[in-house]
Amino acid sequence: MKLGEDFIKPVVWVGDALKRVKLFPPEVRQDIGAALFDVQKGAKPPSAKPLRGVSSGVLEIVTRFDTDTYRTVYAVQIGQQVYVLHAFQKKAPKGRKTAKLDLEMIERRYKEAVAIEKEKNS
């Protein structure tokens, strides 16, 4: 895909990440879509930050709406795609770490994305 002369990276949704995003409020989905479009163009959206404890190149888009926080985790250093690994509503109180179950899911899906890319290139 191209937009003008700029290459737009395709988005690959891993597991049920897209299904989960579709359950978010419309305003949150719109913010996530705009942020992912920035990522597709090679930019880092202002709402994105590295996700600690996972491989480098894994970032999370943090979206706040009303009193809730929504996170969408993606990887950019796997081939020429943007892999969306997980999306969830943060349940822990402010300042708390991402839940262990969510981190484990992200790790599994990261490995799955690497395998998808490897299979594509073999």
GROMACS .gro file of C-alpha atoms in nm:
model
  122
    1MET     CA    1   0.000   0.000   0.000
    2LYS     CA    2   0.121   0.347  -0.077
    3LEU     CA    3  -0.003   0.690   0.016
    4GLY     CA    4   0.166   0.936  -0.213
    5GLU     CA    5   0.533   0.838  -0.206
    6ASP     CA    6   0.527   0.711   0.153
    7PHE     CA    7   0.506   0.341   0.228
    8ILE     CA    8   0.220   0.245   0.458
    9LYS     CA    9   0.289  -0.068   0.663
   10PRO     CA   10  -0.002  -0.312   0.675
   11VAL     CA   11  -0.155  -0.397   1.012
   12VAL     CA   12  -0.171  -0.761   1.122
   13TRP     CA   13  -0.408  -0.832   1.411
   14VAL     CA   14  -0.288  -1.124   1.624
   15GLY     CA   15  -0.536  -1.341   1.816
   16ASP     CA   16  -0.849  -1.155   1.925
   17ALA     CA   17  -0.687  -0.808   1.937
   18LEU     CA   18  -0.922  -0.662   1.673
   19LYS     CA   19  -1.228  -0.816   1.839
   20ARG     CA   20  -1.125  -0.657   2.169
   21VAL     CA   21  -1.069  -0.312   2.014
   22LYS     CA   22  -1.416  -0.330   1.859
   23LEU     CA   23  -1.559  -0.359   2.213
   24PHE     CA   24  -1.400  -0.028   2.322
   25PRO     CA   25  -1.603   0.296   2.321
   26PRO     CA   26  -1.614   0.470   1.978
   27GLU     CA   27  -1.395   0.759   2.098
   28VAL     CA   28  -1.127   0.515   2.211
   29ARG     CA   29  -1.143   0.321   1.883
   30GLN     CA   30  -1.100   0.646   1.692
   31ASP     CA   31  -0.791   0.741   1.895
   32ILE     CA   32  -0.642   0.393   1.850
   33GLY     CA   33  -0.709   0.403   1.475
   34ALA     CA   34  -0.539   0.741   1.438
   35ALA     CA   35  -0.241   0.626   1.645
   36LEU     CA   36  -0.204   0.304   1.444
   37PHE     CA   37  -0.218   0.504   1.121
   38ASP     CA   38   0.076   0.712   1.250
   39VAL     CA   39   0.260   0.386   1.321
   40GLN     CA   40   0.182   0.258   0.970
   41LYS     CA   41   0.347   0.573   0.830
   42GLY     CA   42   0.657   0.515   1.043
   43ALA     CA   43   0.583   0.773   1.313
   44LYS     CA   44   0.551   0.719   1.687
   45PRO     CA   45   0.218   0.853   1.809
   46PRO     CA   46   0.224   1.079   2.117
   47SER     CA   47   0.008   0.828   2.307
   48ALA     CA   48   0.258   0.542   2.253
   49LYS     CA   49   0.528   0.434   2.493
   50PRO     CA   50   0.758   0.131   2.518
   51LEU     CA   51   0.611  -0.162   2.708
   52ARG     CA   52   0.860  -0.274   2.970
   53GLY     CA   53   0.925  -0.639   3.029
   54VAL     CA   54   0.867  -0.744   2.669
   55SER     CA   55   1.097  -0.747   2.364
   56SER     CA   56   1.227  -0.419   2.229
   57GLY     CA   57   1.009  -0.275   1.957
   58VAL     CA   58   0.692  -0.353   2.152
   59LEU     CA   59   0.495  -0.042   2.239
   60GLU     CA   60   0.157   0.037   2.386
   61ILE     CA   61  -0.093   0.302   2.289
   62VAL     CA   62  -0.248   0.440   2.606
   63THR     CA   63  -0.594   0.593   2.569
   64ARG     CA   64  -0.789   0.744   2.856
   65PHE     CA   65  -1.165   0.785   2.837
   66ASP     CA   66  -1.390   0.892   3.123
   67THR     CA   67  -1.225   0.724   3.421
   68ASP     CA   68  -1.094   0.423   3.226
   69THR     CA   69  -0.762   0.347   3.058
   70TYR     CA   70  -0.737   0.137   2.743
   71ARG     CA   71  -0.417  -0.015   2.608
   72THR     CA   72  -0.335  -0.143   2.263
   73VAL     CA   73   0.000  -0.321   2.230
   74TYR     CA   74   0.183  -0.347   1.900
   75ALA     CA   75   0.521  -0.455   1.761
   76VAL     CA   76   0.705  -0.269   1.486
   77GLN     CA   77   1.036  -0.452   1.450
   78ILE     CA   78   0.897  -0.767   1.291
   79GLY     CA   79   0.923  -0.747   0.913
   80GLN     CA   80   0.740  -0.471   0.728
   81GLN     CA   81   0.411  -0.504   0.918
   82VAL     CA   82   0.263  -0.353   1.231
   83TYR     CA   83   0.157  -0.644   1.451
   84VAL     CA   84  -0.119  -0.556   1.698
   85LEU     CA   85  -0.064  -0.807   1.977
   86HIS     CA   86  -0.325  -0.729   2.241
   87ALA     CA   87  -0.586  -0.475   2.347
   88PHE     CA   88  -0.736  -0.444   2.693
   89GLN     CA   89  -0.890  -0.214   2.949
   90LYS     CA   90  -0.653  -0.163   3.238
   91LYS     CA   91  -0.818  -0.275   3.559
   92ALA     CA   92  -0.540  -0.203   3.809
   93PRO     CA   93  -0.541   0.125   4.001
   94LYS     CA   94  -0.334   0.412   3.861
   95GLY     CA   95   0.039   0.350   3.876
   96ARG     CA   96   0.010  -0.029   3.900
   97LYS     CA   97   0.192  -0.258   3.661
   98THR     CA   98   0.022  -0.427   3.370
   99ALA     CA   99  -0.141  -0.750   3.490
  100LYS     CA  100   0.071  -1.063   3.464
  101LEU     CA  101  -0.192  -1.241   3.251
  102ASP     CA  102  -0.189  -0.955   3.000
  103LEU     CA  103   0.192  -0.957   2.985
  104GLU     CA  104   0.193  -1.334   2.930
  105MET     CA  105  -0.062  -1.293   2.649
  106ILE     CA  106   0.152  -1.022   2.488
  107GLU     CA  107   0.464  -1.244   2.508
  108ARG     CA  108   0.278  -1.538   2.347
  109ARG     CA  109   0.141  -1.323   2.069
  110TYR     CA  110   0.479  -1.162   2.008
  111LYS     CA  111   0.625  -1.511   1.955
  112GLU     CA  112   0.330  -1.592   1.729
  113ALA     CA  113   0.395  -1.276   1.523
  114VAL     CA  114   0.762  -1.369   1.486
  115ALA     CA  115   0.658  -1.718   1.370
  116ILE     CA  116   0.409  -1.571   1.119
  117GLU     CA  117   0.681  -1.348   0.976
  118LYS     CA  118   0.934  -1.631   0.962
  119GLU     CA  119   0.685  -1.857   0.783
  120LYS     CA  120   0.607  -1.580   0.534
  121ASN     CA  121   0.973  -1.544   0.447
  122SER     CA  122   1.054  -1.914   0.410
   0.00000   0.00000   0.00000
